[in-house]
Amino acid sequence: MFSTTNQPIEVTQDVLDNIGKVIAVHLAYSSRAEQRGRTPKYPSYFMKATSSLALTGETVERPADTELLQFEGEIALVIGKEARRITPNEGWAHVGWITASNDIGIQDIKYADKGSNVRSKSGDGYTPLGPVMIPAENLDPMHLRVITKLNGETVQDATTQELLFSFGQIVADLSQQMTLKPGDVILTGTPAGSSVFKPEDVVTVEVQAGEQSTGELRTTAVQGTEGFKDFGNPTKVTDADRIDAWGDAQAAGLAGAEADADATTGADPLTDEVRAKLMASATATLSSSVKAAGIEACTIAGLTATHGTQKIVGRARTLRMIPLRQDLFKQHGGGYNTQKQMFDDLKEDEILVIEGRGEQGAATLGDILATRAKLLGAVGIVTDGAVRDLSEVVEADIPTFHNGAHPSVLGRKHVPWTMDETVACGGAAVQPGDIIVADSNGIVVIPPAVVEQVADHAFKTEVQDEWVMARVKEGNPIEGLFPPTGEWKVKFEEYLANRENELN
C-alpha cells in the first residue's frame, strides 16, 4: 500500500489499518516555543497508539468530568522508504507523503503520564489523519502551510518557514535509534494557536503545498458518558494546565488571577529537562549560577536538614508568621487558622517556605502538619523557625529544613498571618512560584524567569568539571584543559551535547 510514492492516497480505514508506528514531536515551531517560554536545542518525541487513529468526519469524546480536550493542527509525514541511520540531508527523501493531522489530547490526565503522554494523547480518535495524502516527491518541505479552524474561524495559520527543526533532521534523528518503515507516521508539532474544544465544536485542519491541498480534516467533539475510574490515576487540573491548554491566561479565564504558571508566558518554567539539570548540579554551583544571572541574595542560610544530602526541587509556597501579639493571636491563631489552611492546600512538587524570623523559641510546625504535607505530595518544608516533635517529623519522611527543635506551640512566639505572599526566610526573599533547590549543603532560591538559564549554566559547569577531572586523571596537563580551549573545547562540547541528550 505504501510502496508507490508518486500518487495521492485517500485516507480510508484500510489505510489506517496499515499504518505502523505513530511518533509525535513536542515543540517544533518558533511561535509555539515563544508561547511556551522555552526553545529546545533538539527535537524530542513521544509515541501515540495506532488505536488513536481516526478518519475525517469522525467524532472524538471528551471524557466525563474533564474539561481540557485540546486540538493541535499539524503536518503529518508518512514514511515511504525505509530509513535507518540516515543524515538530515537524506531525511526528506524517505518521506512518501504528507497529510493533515490533529494531535488531540486531554490535559486533565497529562500529569499522570510523566511526559510519556500515553493516556493524555492516545485516546480513541485522538489522531485523525487525512483526508488525502499528498506525494512528497516534488514538494518543497520549507514551503508547506498548516491551517486550523475552530467552528469555521481560523485559529492556526503557519508555514514551515518557522520550523525549529527541518523535517529531514527529524526523520534522521529518529532513524538513529529505530528503523522507520513505510507507513510509519510522524506528527511534526503544532504552531501557536492550539486551544481547547468543547462538545459540538468542530475543528478542521488543512495542509497546503502550493496549489495542492490535503482537504479539510474534520473532527467534532462529543460529550462522553464515561470518565476515569478510581482504580487508576484521577484527573487533576491546575491553572497552569488551563493556561497551557487554552494558550494564555486570558483565554483560560484566568487573566488577573494567580496561576501556577509563569505570569508572562503561561509556560511552566520547571520542565523535566530543567528539573533534571537542577538535580544534577550541586547547590553551591547553582548558587554561583544564580549570581551569574545577576541575583546576589539567593540562598537561605543557617538551617539544618532532616534528610541529609537528599536533594529536593520544587515550587515555593509561602507562609508568614508575625511576632506574637495576644489580641492578634486571639483573632487569627485559633481554629482553622492560616497555618492549617496552608498545610491543607499544598500540592505535588511544592515546597513550603515558612517565615519564622529566625525564632527558635517556638515551633512553626509539628509532625501532624508534616505528615499532611507528605500525603498531599509536597516535596519539602523550609522554615527558619523551630519544629516540634523533631524525631516524628523525621519519621514523616518529608525533607524538612529547620532552625532547631522546640516543644512549645506557635502561640508562644508566633501569629500565623498570611499565605502565598513574599516572605523572608533565612536571609532570603522568597516569592510564591520561586524554584527551590535544597539539600544539606545549602538552599537556593531561583526566580522562575531565570531558572532555565541557571540550570543550563550550572549543568554545563558541573559537566565541565567532571570531564576535566577525568582528563586530568588520565595524565593530561592542565594547560588548555582547565578551562577547555582549542581542541579540548571541541571535545568537551561534543561530550556536553551527549550528556544533554541523555536528559531529553
Coordinates of C-alpha atoms in Angstrom, one line a residue:
M1 CA 0.0 0.0 0.0
F2 CA 2.8 2.4 0.8
S3 CA 5.2 1.3 -1.9
T4 CA 4.1 3.8 -4.6
T5 CA 5.2 7.3 -3.6
N6 CA 4.1 9.5 -6.6
Q7 CA 0.3 9.2 -6.3
P8 CA -2.1 10.8 -3.8
I9 CA -3.8 8.4 -1.5
E10 CA -7.3 8.8 0.0
V11 CA -7.1 8.1 3.8
T12 CA -9.5 5.2 4.4
Q13 CA -9.9 2.8 7.2
D14 CA -7.8 0.3 5.2
V15 CA -5.0 2.9 5.1
L16 CA -5.2 3.5 8.9
D17 CA -5.1 -0.3 9.5
N18 CA -1.8 -0.5 7.6
I19 CA 0.0 2.4 9.4
G20 CA 2.9 1.2 11.5
K21 CA 4.1 3.3 14.4
V22 CA 2.9 6.9 15.2
I23 CA 5.6 9.3 16.6
A24 CA 4.9 12.9 17.6
V25 CA 7.3 15.8 18.0
H26 CA 7.0 18.1 21.1
L27 CA 8.0 21.7 20.4
A28 CA 8.8 22.3 16.7
Y29 CA 7.5 25.8 15.7
S30 CA 9.1 29.1 16.9
S31 CA 5.7 30.6 17.6
R32 CA 4.8 27.7 19.9
A33 CA 8.2 27.8 21.6
E34 CA 7.8 31.5 22.2
Q35 CA 4.3 30.8 23.7
R36 CA 5.8 28.2 26.0
G37 CA 8.7 30.3 27.0
R38 CA 11.5 27.9 26.0
T39 CA 13.2 26.9 22.8
P40 CA 14.7 23.4 22.7
K41 CA 18.1 22.7 21.1
Y42 CA 17.0 19.4 19.7
P43 CA 13.7 17.8 18.8
S44 CA 12.1 15.4 21.4
Y45 CA 9.3 12.9 20.9
F46 CA 6.5 10.8 22.2
M47 CA 4.6 7.8 20.8
K48 CA 0.8 7.6 20.1
A49 CA -1.1 4.4 19.9
T50 CA -2.3 3.3 16.5
S51 CA -5.7 2.7 18.0
S52 CA -6.0 6.5 18.3
L53 CA -6.0 6.9 14.5
A54 CA -9.3 8.3 13.0
L55 CA -10.7 9.4 9.7
T56 CA -12.1 12.8 8.7
G57 CA -15.7 13.4 9.7
E58 CA -15.4 11.3 12.9
T59 CA -16.2 12.4 16.4
V60 CA -13.9 12.4 19.5
E61 CA -15.2 12.0 23.0
R62 CA -14.4 14.4 25.9
P63 CA -14.4 12.0 28.9
A64 CA -16.9 12.7 31.6
D65 CA -15.8 15.0 34.4
T66 CA -13.0 16.5 32.3
E67 CA -12.6 20.0 30.8
L68 CA -9.5 20.3 28.7
L69 CA -9.8 18.5 25.4
Q70 CA -7.2 20.1 23.2
F71 CA -6.6 20.2 19.5
E72 CA -3.3 20.8 17.7
G73 CA -3.3 21.1 13.9
E74 CA -0.2 19.5 12.4
I75 CA 1.5 18.3 9.3
A76 CA 2.0 14.5 9.3
L77 CA 4.8 12.8 7.4
V78 CA 4.2 9.3 6.1
I79 CA 7.4 7.3 5.5
G80 CA 7.6 5.9 2.0
K81 CA 11.2 4.4 2.1
E82 CA 12.8 2.6 5.0
A83 CA 15.2 4.8 6.9
R84 CA 18.0 3.8 9.3
R85 CA 20.9 5.9 10.4
I86 CA 20.5 8.4 7.6
T87 CA 21.6 12.1 7.6
P88 CA 19.4 15.2 7.8
N89 CA 20.2 15.9 4.1
E90 CA 18.8 12.4 3.2
G91 CA 15.8 12.6 5.5
W92 CA 13.2 14.2 3.3
A93 CA 13.8 11.7 0.5
H94 CA 12.4 9.0 2.8
V95 CA 9.1 10.8 3.2
G96 CA 6.5 9.4 0.9
W97 CA 3.5 11.6 1.6
I98 CA 2.3 14.5 3.8
T99 CA -1.2 14.9 5.2
A100 CA -3.1 16.8 7.8
S101 CA -3.3 15.6 11.4
N102 CA -4.9 16.7 14.6
D103 CA -2.8 15.8 17.6
I104 CA -5.7 15.7 20.2
G105 CA -5.1 15.3 23.9
I106 CA -6.8 15.6 27.2
Q107 CA -4.8 17.8 29.6
D108 CA -6.8 16.6 32.7
I109 CA -4.7 13.4 32.9
K110 CA -1.4 14.6 31.5
Y111 CA 0.3 15.0 34.9
A112 CA 0.0 11.2 35.5
D113 CA 1.8 10.3 32.3
K114 CA 5.0 12.0 33.5
G115 CA 6.0 13.1 30.0
S116 CA 5.0 10.0 28.1
N117 CA 1.5 11.3 27.0
V118 CA 0.3 7.6 27.0
R119 CA -3.2 8.3 28.3
S120 CA -3.5 12.0 27.6
K121 CA -2.7 11.7 23.9
S122 CA -3.6 8.1 22.9
G123 CA -7.4 8.1 23.5
D124 CA -9.6 6.6 20.8
G125 CA -9.9 9.1 18.0
Y126 CA -7.1 11.3 19.2
T127 CA -5.1 11.1 16.0
P128 CA -7.3 12.0 13.0
L129 CA -5.4 11.9 9.6
G130 CA -6.4 12.9 6.1
P131 CA -8.5 13.2 4.1
V132 CA -5.8 12.9 1.4
M133 CA -2.1 12.1 1.5
I134 CA -0.1 14.3 -1.0
P135 CA 3.0 12.7 -2.6
A136 CA 6.1 14.4 -1.1
E137 CA 8.5 13.7 -4.0
N138 CA 8.2 17.1 -5.8
L139 CA 7.3 19.2 -2.7
D140 CA 9.5 21.8 -1.0
P141 CA 9.3 20.9 2.7
M142 CA 10.1 24.5 3.6
H143 CA 7.0 25.9 1.8
L144 CA 4.2 24.0 3.4
R145 CA 1.3 25.6 5.2
V146 CA -1.0 24.3 8.0
I147 CA -4.4 26.0 8.7
T148 CA -6.6 25.0 11.6
K149 CA -10.1 26.3 12.1
L150 CA -12.4 26.1 15.2
N151 CA -16.1 26.3 14.2
G152 CA -15.1 27.9 10.9
E153 CA -12.7 30.6 12.4
T154 CA -9.0 30.3 11.6
V155 CA -7.0 29.9 14.8
Q156 CA -3.7 28.5 13.4
D157 CA -2.1 29.6 10.1
A158 CA 1.6 28.9 9.8
T159 CA 4.2 27.8 7.3
T160 CA 7.2 25.5 7.7
Q161 CA 9.4 28.6 7.4
E162 CA 9.1 28.9 11.2
L163 CA 10.2 25.3 12.0
L164 CA 12.9 25.0 14.6
F165 CA 14.0 21.6 13.1
S166 CA 13.7 20.6 9.4
F167 CA 11.7 17.6 8.5
G168 CA 14.9 16.0 7.3
Q169 CA 16.5 16.4 10.7
I170 CA 13.5 14.9 12.4
V171 CA 13.5 11.8 10.2
A172 CA 17.3 11.4 10.5
D173 CA 17.2 11.9 14.3
L174 CA 14.6 9.2 14.8
S175 CA 16.4 6.9 12.4
Q176 CA 19.5 6.9 14.7
Q177 CA 17.7 4.6 17.1
M178 CA 14.8 3.0 15.3
T179 CA 14.1 1.8 11.7
L180 CA 11.4 3.9 10.1
K181 CA 9.4 1.7 7.8
P182 CA 6.9 2.6 5.0
G183 CA 3.6 3.5 6.6
D184 CA 5.1 4.9 9.8
V185 CA 3.7 8.4 10.6
I186 CA 5.5 11.4 12.2
L187 CA 3.4 14.2 13.6
T188 CA 5.6 17.3 13.3
G189 CA 4.4 19.6 16.0
T190 CA 1.9 22.5 16.1
P191 CA 2.3 26.2 15.8
A192 CA 0.8 28.7 18.3
G193 CA -3.0 28.9 18.4
S194 CA -3.8 25.4 19.7
S195 CA -6.6 25.5 22.2
V196 CA -9.5 23.7 23.8
F197 CA -12.6 22.5 22.0
K198 CA -15.9 21.5 23.7
P199 CA -18.7 19.1 22.8
E200 CA -20.3 20.1 19.5
D201 CA -17.3 22.2 18.5
V202 CA -15.8 21.3 15.1
V203 CA -12.1 21.5 14.3
T204 CA -10.7 21.3 10.7
V205 CA -7.1 21.0 9.7
E206 CA -5.8 21.5 6.2
V207 CA -2.2 21.3 4.8
Q208 CA -1.4 23.2 1.6
A209 CA 1.5 22.6 -0.7
G210 CA 1.3 25.3 -3.3
E211 CA -1.8 24.6 -5.3
Q212 CA -2.2 21.2 -3.7
S213 CA -4.2 20.5 -0.6
T214 CA -5.0 17.6 1.7
G215 CA -8.5 18.8 2.0
E216 CA -10.0 19.7 5.4
L217 CA -9.7 17.1 8.1
R218 CA -12.8 17.4 10.1
T219 CA -13.3 16.3 13.8
T220 CA -16.3 17.0 16.0
A221 CA -16.2 16.8 19.8
V222 CA -18.9 15.0 21.7
Q223 CA -19.5 14.6 25.4
G224 CA -18.6 11.2 26.8
T225 CA -20.5 9.4 29.5
E226 CA -17.5 7.5 31.0
G227 CA -14.8 9.1 33.0
F228 CA -11.6 7.9 34.7
K229 CA -12.3 5.3 37.4
D230 CA -10.7 5.1 40.8
F231 CA -8.5 2.1 40.0
G232 CA -6.2 4.4 38.1
N233 CA -4.9 8.0 38.5
P234 CA -7.6 10.5 39.0
T235 CA -7.8 13.6 36.8
K236 CA -6.2 16.7 38.1
V237 CA -6.2 20.2 36.6
T238 CA -4.2 23.2 37.7
D239 CA -4.4 26.8 36.5
A240 CA -1.1 26.1 34.7
D241 CA -2.8 23.2 32.8
R242 CA -5.7 25.5 31.8
I243 CA -3.3 28.2 30.6
D244 CA -1.3 25.6 28.7
A245 CA -4.4 24.1 27.1
W246 CA -6.2 27.3 26.2
G247 CA -3.0 29.1 25.0
D248 CA -2.9 32.0 27.5
A249 CA -4.4 33.1 30.8
Q250 CA -7.0 35.4 29.3
A251 CA -8.4 32.6 27.1
A252 CA -8.5 30.3 30.1
G253 CA -10.5 32.9 32.1
L254 CA -7.6 33.4 34.5
A255 CA -6.5 37.0 33.5
G256 CA -5.7 38.9 36.7
A257 CA -5.7 35.7 38.8
E258 CA -2.7 34.0 40.3
A259 CA -1.8 30.9 38.3
D260 CA 0.6 28.1 38.7
A261 CA 2.5 29.1 35.6
D262 CA 4.7 32.0 34.6
A263 CA 2.6 35.1 34.5
T264 CA 4.0 36.4 31.3
T265 CA 4.2 33.4 29.0
G266 CA 1.8 31.0 30.7
A267 CA 4.6 28.4 30.5
D268 CA 5.7 26.2 33.3
P269 CA 9.4 27.0 33.8
L270 CA 10.2 23.9 35.7
T271 CA 10.2 21.5 32.8
D272 CA 11.5 17.9 33.0
E273 CA 14.8 19.0 31.4
V274 CA 15.3 21.9 33.7
R275 CA 14.5 19.8 36.7
A276 CA 17.0 17.1 35.6
K277 CA 19.7 19.7 35.3
L278 CA 19.0 21.2 38.7
M279 CA 19.1 17.7 40.3
A280 CA 22.4 17.0 38.6
S281 CA 24.0 20.3 39.9
A282 CA 25.5 20.9 43.3
T283 CA 23.7 23.6 45.3
A284 CA 27.0 25.5 45.5
T285 CA 27.2 25.6 41.7
L286 CA 23.5 26.6 41.5
S287 CA 24.2 29.5 43.9
S288 CA 27.0 30.7 41.7
S289 CA 24.9 30.4 38.6
V290 CA 22.1 32.5 40.1
K291 CA 24.7 35.1 41.0
A292 CA 25.9 34.9 37.4
A293 CA 22.4 35.7 36.3
G294 CA 22.6 39.0 38.3
I295 CA 20.9 38.0 41.6
E296 CA 23.1 38.0 44.7
A297 CA 20.9 37.2 47.6
C298 CA 19.7 33.7 46.5
T299 CA 20.5 31.4 49.5
I300 CA 18.6 30.6 52.6
A301 CA 21.2 30.2 55.3
G302 CA 21.6 28.6 58.8
L303 CA 19.2 25.7 58.6
T304 CA 19.6 22.0 59.4
A305 CA 18.3 19.2 57.1
T306 CA 16.4 16.3 58.4
H307 CA 17.3 14.1 55.5
G308 CA 20.9 14.9 54.9
T309 CA 22.2 15.1 51.4
Q310 CA 18.8 14.2 49.8
K311 CA 18.1 16.9 47.3
I312 CA 14.7 18.3 46.6
V313 CA 13.5 20.6 43.8
G314 CA 10.1 22.2 43.8
R315 CA 8.0 25.4 43.5
A316 CA 7.7 27.6 46.6
R317 CA 4.5 28.1 48.5
T318 CA 4.9 30.6 51.4
L319 CA 3.6 31.1 54.9
R320 CA 4.3 34.1 57.0
M321 CA 4.4 34.2 60.8
I322 CA 4.4 37.6 62.6
P323 CA 5.6 38.2 66.2
L324 CA 3.2 37.3 68.9
R325 CA 0.6 39.9 69.9
Q326 CA -2.1 38.5 72.2
D327 CA -5.0 40.3 70.6
L328 CA -4.0 39.4 67.1
F329 CA -3.4 35.7 68.1
K330 CA -6.9 35.6 69.6
Q331 CA -8.3 36.8 66.2
H332 CA -6.0 34.8 63.9
G333 CA -4.3 32.0 65.9
G334 CA -7.1 29.6 66.9
G335 CA -9.3 27.2 65.0
Y336 CA -8.7 26.6 61.3
N337 CA -6.1 29.3 61.1
T338 CA -3.8 30.3 58.2
Q339 CA -1.2 27.8 59.1
K340 CA -3.6 24.9 58.9
Q341 CA -5.2 26.2 55.7
M342 CA -1.7 26.4 54.2
F343 CA -0.9 22.8 55.0
D344 CA -4.3 21.7 53.6
D345 CA -3.6 23.5 50.3
L346 CA -0.2 22.0 49.4
K347 CA 0.1 20.2 46.1
E348 CA 2.5 17.9 44.4
D349 CA 6.0 19.2 43.7
E350 CA 5.6 22.1 46.1
I351 CA 8.0 23.2 48.9
L352 CA 6.5 25.2 51.8
V353 CA 8.7 28.1 52.9
I354 CA 7.8 29.5 56.3
E355 CA 9.0 32.9 57.6
G356 CA 9.7 32.3 61.3
R357 CA 12.1 35.3 61.7
G358 CA 14.9 33.0 62.9
E359 CA 12.9 32.5 66.1
Q360 CA 14.0 29.3 68.0
G361 CA 11.7 29.8 71.0
A362 CA 8.5 28.3 69.5
A363 CA 7.7 25.8 66.7
T364 CA 6.3 26.7 63.3
L365 CA 5.1 23.1 62.6
G366 CA 4.9 19.6 64.0
D367 CA 4.6 16.0 63.0
I368 CA 0.8 16.2 62.1
L369 CA 1.3 19.0 59.7
A370 CA 4.4 17.5 58.2
T371 CA 2.5 14.2 57.6
R372 CA -0.3 16.2 55.9
A373 CA 2.2 17.9 53.6
K374 CA 3.8 14.5 52.7
L375 CA 0.4 12.9 51.9
L376 CA -0.5 15.8 49.6
G377 CA 2.6 15.3 47.6
A378 CA 4.7 18.3 48.8
V379 CA 8.4 17.5 48.4
G380 CA 9.7 19.5 51.4
I381 CA 9.4 22.2 54.1
V382 CA 11.8 25.0 54.8
T383 CA 11.4 27.1 57.9
D384 CA 13.8 29.5 59.7
G385 CA 11.9 28.8 62.9
A386 CA 11.8 25.7 65.1
V387 CA 9.8 22.5 64.8
R388 CA 8.0 20.4 67.4
D389 CA 8.4 16.6 67.7
L390 CA 11.5 16.7 65.6
S391 CA 12.1 12.9 65.6
E392 CA 8.5 12.3 64.5
V393 CA 8.9 15.0 61.8
V394 CA 11.9 13.0 60.5
E395 CA 9.8 9.8 60.5
A396 CA 7.1 11.6 58.5
D397 CA 9.6 11.2 55.6
I398 CA 9.3 14.7 54.1
P399 CA 12.7 16.6 54.0
T400 CA 12.5 19.5 56.4
F401 CA 15.0 22.3 56.8
H402 CA 14.7 24.0 60.2
N403 CA 16.3 26.2 62.8
G404 CA 16.2 23.8 65.7
A405 CA 13.7 21.9 67.9
H406 CA 11.3 23.4 70.4
P407 CA 8.5 21.8 72.3
S408 CA 6.1 24.8 72.6
V409 CA 3.3 25.6 70.1
L410 CA 3.5 28.6 67.8
G411 CA 1.3 30.8 70.1
R412 CA 4.2 31.3 72.4
K413 CA 6.0 33.4 69.8
H414 CA 4.1 33.5 66.5
V415 CA 0.8 34.5 64.9
P416 CA 0.1 32.7 61.6
W417 CA -0.6 35.6 59.4
T418 CA -0.7 35.2 55.6
M419 CA 0.0 32.6 52.9
D420 CA 1.3 32.9 49.3
E421 CA 2.9 36.3 49.8
T422 CA 6.5 37.3 49.6
V423 CA 8.3 36.2 52.8
A424 CA 11.8 36.5 54.3
C425 CA 13.4 33.2 55.3
G426 CA 17.0 32.6 56.4
G427 CA 18.1 36.0 55.0
A428 CA 16.5 35.5 51.6
A429 CA 13.3 36.9 50.0
V430 CA 11.1 34.1 48.6
Q431 CA 8.0 34.6 46.4
P432 CA 5.3 32.0 45.6
G433 CA 6.4 30.2 42.5
D434 CA 10.1 30.6 43.0
I435 CA 12.1 27.4 42.4
I436 CA 13.7 26.0 45.5
V437 CA 16.6 23.6 45.4
A438 CA 17.8 22.2 48.7
D439 CA 19.9 19.7 50.4
S440 CA 22.2 19.7 53.5
N441 CA 24.8 21.7 51.5
G442 CA 22.5 24.6 51.0
I443 CA 19.1 26.0 50.0
V444 CA 19.0 28.0 46.7
V445 CA 16.1 30.3 45.6
I446 CA 15.8 30.7 41.9
P447 CA 13.3 33.2 40.3
P448 CA 11.3 31.4 37.5
A449 CA 12.3 33.9 34.9
V450 CA 16.0 32.8 35.1
V451 CA 15.7 29.1 36.1
E452 CA 16.3 27.7 32.6
Q453 CA 19.4 30.0 32.3
V454 CA 20.6 29.0 35.7
A455 CA 20.0 25.3 35.1
D456 CA 21.9 25.4 31.8
H457 CA 24.9 27.3 33.3
A458 CA 25.1 25.1 36.4
F459 CA 24.8 21.9 34.4
K460 CA 27.5 22.9 32.0
T461 CA 29.8 23.9 34.9
E462 CA 29.2 20.6 36.6
V463 CA 29.7 18.5 33.5
Q464 CA 32.9 20.5 32.6
D465 CA 34.4 20.0 36.0
E466 CA 33.6 16.2 35.8
W467 CA 35.0 15.9 32.3
V468 CA 38.2 17.9 33.1
M469 CA 38.8 15.8 36.2
A470 CA 38.6 12.6 34.1
R471 CA 41.1 14.0 31.6
V472 CA 43.5 15.1 34.5
K473 CA 43.3 11.6 36.0
E474 CA 44.3 10.2 32.5
G475 CA 47.5 12.2 32.9
N476 CA 46.8 15.2 30.7
P477 CA 48.4 18.6 31.7
I478 CA 46.2 21.5 32.9
E479 CA 47.3 23.9 30.1
G480 CA 44.5 24.3 27.6
L481 CA 42.3 21.8 29.5
F482 CA 41.2 23.8 32.5
P483 CA 39.2 25.6 31.2
P484 CA 39.0 23.8 27.9
T485 CA 40.3 25.7 24.9
G486 CA 41.1 24.8 21.3
E487 CA 40.9 21.1 20.6
W488 CA 39.9 20.3 24.2
K489 CA 37.0 22.7 23.9
V490 CA 35.7 20.9 20.8
K491 CA 35.9 17.6 22.5
F492 CA 34.1 18.9 25.6
E493 CA 31.3 20.5 23.6
E494 CA 30.7 17.1 22.0
Y495 CA 30.6 15.4 25.4
L496 CA 28.2 18.1 26.8
A497 CA 25.8 17.7 23.8
N498 CA 25.7 13.9 24.5
R499 CA 25.0 14.5 28.2
E500 CA 22.2 17.0 27.4
N501 CA 20.7 14.5 25.0
E502 CA 20.5 12.0 27.9
L503 CA 18.3 14.3 29.8
N504 CA 15.8 14.8 26.9

